[in-house]
mmCIF file of C-alpha atoms in Angstrom:
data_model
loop_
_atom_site.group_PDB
_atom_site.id
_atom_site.type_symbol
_atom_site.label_atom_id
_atom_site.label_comp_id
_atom_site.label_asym_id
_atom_site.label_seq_id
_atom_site.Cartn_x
_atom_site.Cartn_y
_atom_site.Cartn_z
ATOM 1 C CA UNK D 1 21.427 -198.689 -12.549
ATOM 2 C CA UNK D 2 20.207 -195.378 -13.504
ATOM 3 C CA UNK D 3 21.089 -193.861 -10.011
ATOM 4 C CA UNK D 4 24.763 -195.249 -10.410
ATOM 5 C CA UNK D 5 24.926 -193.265 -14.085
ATOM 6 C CA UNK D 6 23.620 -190.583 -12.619
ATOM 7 C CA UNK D 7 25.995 -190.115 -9.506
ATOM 8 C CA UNK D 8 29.168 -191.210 -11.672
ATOM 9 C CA UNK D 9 28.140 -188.121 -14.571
ATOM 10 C CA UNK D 10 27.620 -185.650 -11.214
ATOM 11 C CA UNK D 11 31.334 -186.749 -10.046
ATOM 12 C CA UNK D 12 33.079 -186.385 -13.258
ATOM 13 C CA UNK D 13 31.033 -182.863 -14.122
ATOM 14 C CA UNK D 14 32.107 -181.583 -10.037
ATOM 15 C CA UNK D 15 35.771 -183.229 -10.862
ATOM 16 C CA UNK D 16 36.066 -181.197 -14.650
ATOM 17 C CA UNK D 17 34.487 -178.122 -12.543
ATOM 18 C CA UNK D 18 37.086 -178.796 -10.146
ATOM 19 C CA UNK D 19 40.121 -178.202 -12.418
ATOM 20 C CA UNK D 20 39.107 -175.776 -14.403
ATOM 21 C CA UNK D 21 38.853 -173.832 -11.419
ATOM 22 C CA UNK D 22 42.552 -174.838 -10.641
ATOM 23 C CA UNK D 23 41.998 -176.766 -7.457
ATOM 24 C CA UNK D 24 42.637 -179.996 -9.201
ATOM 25 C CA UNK D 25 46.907 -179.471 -9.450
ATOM 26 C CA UNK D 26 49.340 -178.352 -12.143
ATOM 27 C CA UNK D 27 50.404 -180.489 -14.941
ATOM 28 C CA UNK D 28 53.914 -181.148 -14.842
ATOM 29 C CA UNK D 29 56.501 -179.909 -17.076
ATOM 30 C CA UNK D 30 58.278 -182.225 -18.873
ATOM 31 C CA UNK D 31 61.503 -180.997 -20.770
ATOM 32 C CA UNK D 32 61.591 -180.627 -24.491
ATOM 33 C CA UNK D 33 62.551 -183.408 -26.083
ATOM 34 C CA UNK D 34 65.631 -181.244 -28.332
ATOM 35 C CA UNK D 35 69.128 -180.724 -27.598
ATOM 36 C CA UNK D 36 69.494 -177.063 -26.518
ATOM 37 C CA UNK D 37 71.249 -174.886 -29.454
ATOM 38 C CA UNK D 38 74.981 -174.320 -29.694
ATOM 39 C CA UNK D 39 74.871 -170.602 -30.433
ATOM 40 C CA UNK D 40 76.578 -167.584 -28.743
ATOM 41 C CA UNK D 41 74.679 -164.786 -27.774
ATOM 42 C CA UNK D 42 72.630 -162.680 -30.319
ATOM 43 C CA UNK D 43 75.535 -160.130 -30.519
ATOM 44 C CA UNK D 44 78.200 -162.578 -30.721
ATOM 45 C CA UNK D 45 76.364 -164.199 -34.096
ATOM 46 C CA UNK D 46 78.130 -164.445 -37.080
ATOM 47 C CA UNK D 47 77.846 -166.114 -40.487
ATOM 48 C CA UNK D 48 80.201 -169.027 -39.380
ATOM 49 C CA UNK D 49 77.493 -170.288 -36.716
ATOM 50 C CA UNK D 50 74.922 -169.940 -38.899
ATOM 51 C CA UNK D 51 76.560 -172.023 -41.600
ATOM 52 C CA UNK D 52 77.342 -174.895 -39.204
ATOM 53 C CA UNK D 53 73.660 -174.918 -37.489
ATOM 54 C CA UNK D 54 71.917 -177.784 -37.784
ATOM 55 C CA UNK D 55 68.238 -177.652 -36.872
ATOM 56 C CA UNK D 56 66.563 -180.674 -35.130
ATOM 57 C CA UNK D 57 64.113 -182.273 -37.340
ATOM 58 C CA UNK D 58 60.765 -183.646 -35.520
ATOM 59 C CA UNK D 59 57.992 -185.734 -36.590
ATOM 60 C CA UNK D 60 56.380 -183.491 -39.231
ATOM 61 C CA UNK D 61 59.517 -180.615 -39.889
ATOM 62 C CA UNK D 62 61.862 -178.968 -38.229
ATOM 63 C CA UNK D 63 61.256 -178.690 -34.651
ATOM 64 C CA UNK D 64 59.459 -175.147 -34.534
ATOM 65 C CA UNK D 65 60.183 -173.589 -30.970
ATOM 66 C CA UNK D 66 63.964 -174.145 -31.954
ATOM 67 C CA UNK D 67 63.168 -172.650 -35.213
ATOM 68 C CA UNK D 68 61.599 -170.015 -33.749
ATOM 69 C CA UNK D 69 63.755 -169.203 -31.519
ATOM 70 C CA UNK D 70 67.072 -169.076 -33.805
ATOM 71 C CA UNK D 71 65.364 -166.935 -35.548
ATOM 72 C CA UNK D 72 64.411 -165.120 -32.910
ATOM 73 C CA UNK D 73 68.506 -164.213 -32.473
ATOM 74 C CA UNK D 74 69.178 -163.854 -35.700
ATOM 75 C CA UNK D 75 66.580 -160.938 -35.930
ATOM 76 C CA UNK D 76 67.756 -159.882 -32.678
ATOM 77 C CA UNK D 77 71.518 -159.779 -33.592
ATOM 78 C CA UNK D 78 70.517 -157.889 -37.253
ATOM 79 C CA UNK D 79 68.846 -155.437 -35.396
ATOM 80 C CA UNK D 80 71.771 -154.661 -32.741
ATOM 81 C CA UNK D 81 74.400 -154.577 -35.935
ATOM 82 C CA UNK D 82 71.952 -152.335 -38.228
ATOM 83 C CA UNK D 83 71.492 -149.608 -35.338
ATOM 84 C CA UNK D 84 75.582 -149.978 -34.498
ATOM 85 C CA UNK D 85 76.039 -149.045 -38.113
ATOM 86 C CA UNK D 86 73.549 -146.246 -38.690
ATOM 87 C CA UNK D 87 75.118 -144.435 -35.027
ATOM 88 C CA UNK D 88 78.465 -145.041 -36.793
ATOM 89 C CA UNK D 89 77.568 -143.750 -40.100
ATOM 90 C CA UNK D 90 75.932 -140.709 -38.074
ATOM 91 C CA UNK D 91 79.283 -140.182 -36.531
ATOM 92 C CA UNK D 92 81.297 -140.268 -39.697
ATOM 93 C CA UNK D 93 78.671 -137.501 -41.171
ATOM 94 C CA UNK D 94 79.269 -135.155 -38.446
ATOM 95 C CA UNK D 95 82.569 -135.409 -38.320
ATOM 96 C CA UNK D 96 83.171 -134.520 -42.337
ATOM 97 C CA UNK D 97 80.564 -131.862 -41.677
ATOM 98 C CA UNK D 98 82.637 -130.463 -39.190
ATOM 99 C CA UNK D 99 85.376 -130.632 -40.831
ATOM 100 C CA UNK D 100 84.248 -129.108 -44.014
ATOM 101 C CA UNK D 101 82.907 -126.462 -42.047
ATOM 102 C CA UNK D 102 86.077 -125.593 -40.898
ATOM 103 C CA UNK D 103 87.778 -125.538 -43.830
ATOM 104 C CA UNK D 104 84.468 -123.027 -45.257
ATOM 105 C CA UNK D 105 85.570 -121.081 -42.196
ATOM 106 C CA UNK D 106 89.279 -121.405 -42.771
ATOM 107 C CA UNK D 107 89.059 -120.103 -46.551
ATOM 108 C CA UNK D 108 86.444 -117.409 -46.423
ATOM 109 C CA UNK D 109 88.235 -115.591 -43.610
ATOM 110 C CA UNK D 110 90.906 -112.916 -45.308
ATOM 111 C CA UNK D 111 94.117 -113.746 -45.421
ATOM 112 C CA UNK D 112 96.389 -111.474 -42.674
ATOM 113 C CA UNK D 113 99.549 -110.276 -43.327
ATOM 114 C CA UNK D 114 102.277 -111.827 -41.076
ATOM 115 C CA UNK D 115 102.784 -110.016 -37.841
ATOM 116 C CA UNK D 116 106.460 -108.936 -37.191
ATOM 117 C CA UNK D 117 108.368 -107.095 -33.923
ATOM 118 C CA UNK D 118 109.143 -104.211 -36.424
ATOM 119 C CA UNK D 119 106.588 -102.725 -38.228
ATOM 120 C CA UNK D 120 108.126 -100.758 -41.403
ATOM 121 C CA UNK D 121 107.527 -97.098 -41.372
ATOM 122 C CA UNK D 122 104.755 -95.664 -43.306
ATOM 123 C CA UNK D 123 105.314 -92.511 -45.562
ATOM 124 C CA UNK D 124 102.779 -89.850 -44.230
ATOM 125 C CA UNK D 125 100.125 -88.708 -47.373
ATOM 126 C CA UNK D 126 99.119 -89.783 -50.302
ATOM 127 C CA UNK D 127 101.991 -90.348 -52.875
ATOM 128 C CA UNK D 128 104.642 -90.980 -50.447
ATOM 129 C CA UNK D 129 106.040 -92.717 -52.707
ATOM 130 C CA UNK D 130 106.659 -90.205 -55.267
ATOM 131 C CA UNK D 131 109.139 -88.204 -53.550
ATOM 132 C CA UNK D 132 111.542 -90.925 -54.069
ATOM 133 C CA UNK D 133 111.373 -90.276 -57.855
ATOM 134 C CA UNK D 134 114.081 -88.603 -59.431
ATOM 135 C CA UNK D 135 113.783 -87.048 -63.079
ATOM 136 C CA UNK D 136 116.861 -87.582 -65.184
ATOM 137 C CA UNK D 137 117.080 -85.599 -68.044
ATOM 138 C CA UNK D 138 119.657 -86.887 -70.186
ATOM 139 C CA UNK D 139 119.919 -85.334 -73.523
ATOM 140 C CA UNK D 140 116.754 -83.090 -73.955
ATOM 141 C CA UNK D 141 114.553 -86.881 -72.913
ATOM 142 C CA UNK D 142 112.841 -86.733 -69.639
ATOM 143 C CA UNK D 143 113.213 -90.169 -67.711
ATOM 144 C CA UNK D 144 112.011 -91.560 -64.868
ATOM 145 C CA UNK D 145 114.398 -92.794 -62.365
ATOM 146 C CA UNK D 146 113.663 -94.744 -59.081
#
């Protein structure tokens, strides 16, 4: 009787060897007892299917792959909308910083004076100007004509 204990604790030890080794088979894989979630892809999310999502409840809680994984999305999806709107926001900056820039540029340049055909002719010399005065003296007062 011993023998036959014996023998049958050397088969089951070879048989556990066995396995572990992975000559013994694969389990097989059995699929998950859940309905598969109704939700669009993690940039297609938006507060609507998140409102309407129902979890499935197992025998302790909610059902925590399922959990996991909407959360999973939802992360996913926050992440994709937060770097959309900080490249956007980086856009907008540059573009009011080029524009203000051009504007600096605009205003501190001096102003030019409008270009014609004809240019007017220039009096030669200082006090040009003055030869076009004429000196009116009218009753012993000197005035100034122009």
């Amino acid at each position: 009787m011993l023998v036959v204990l014996v023998v049958a604790a050397l088969a089951v030890l070879g048989c556990v060897v066995l396995v572990s080794l992975g000559r013994g088979g694969e389990l097989a894989e059995f699929p998950p007892d859940v309905p598969p979630l109704e939700l669009p892809e993690a940039g297609q999310l938006n507060a609507v299917d998140f409102a309407s999502l129902h979890l499935p409840i197992g025998l302790v809680g909610y059902h925590t792959q399922t959990v996991d994984e909407t959360l999973q999305r939802a992360a996913t999806a926050l992440s994709e909308r937060d770097t959309r709107i900080a490249v956007l926001e980086q856009r907008v900056a540059e573009l009011l910083a080029g524009r203000l820039q051009a504007r600096q540029e605009a205003f501190a340049r001096p102003a030019e004076p409008p270009r014609t055909e004809h240019q007017p002719d220039v009096p030669n010399g200082a006090g040009g100007w003055e030869k076009d005065r004429v000196d009116v003296i009218d009753s012993g007062d000197v005035e100034e004509a122009w």
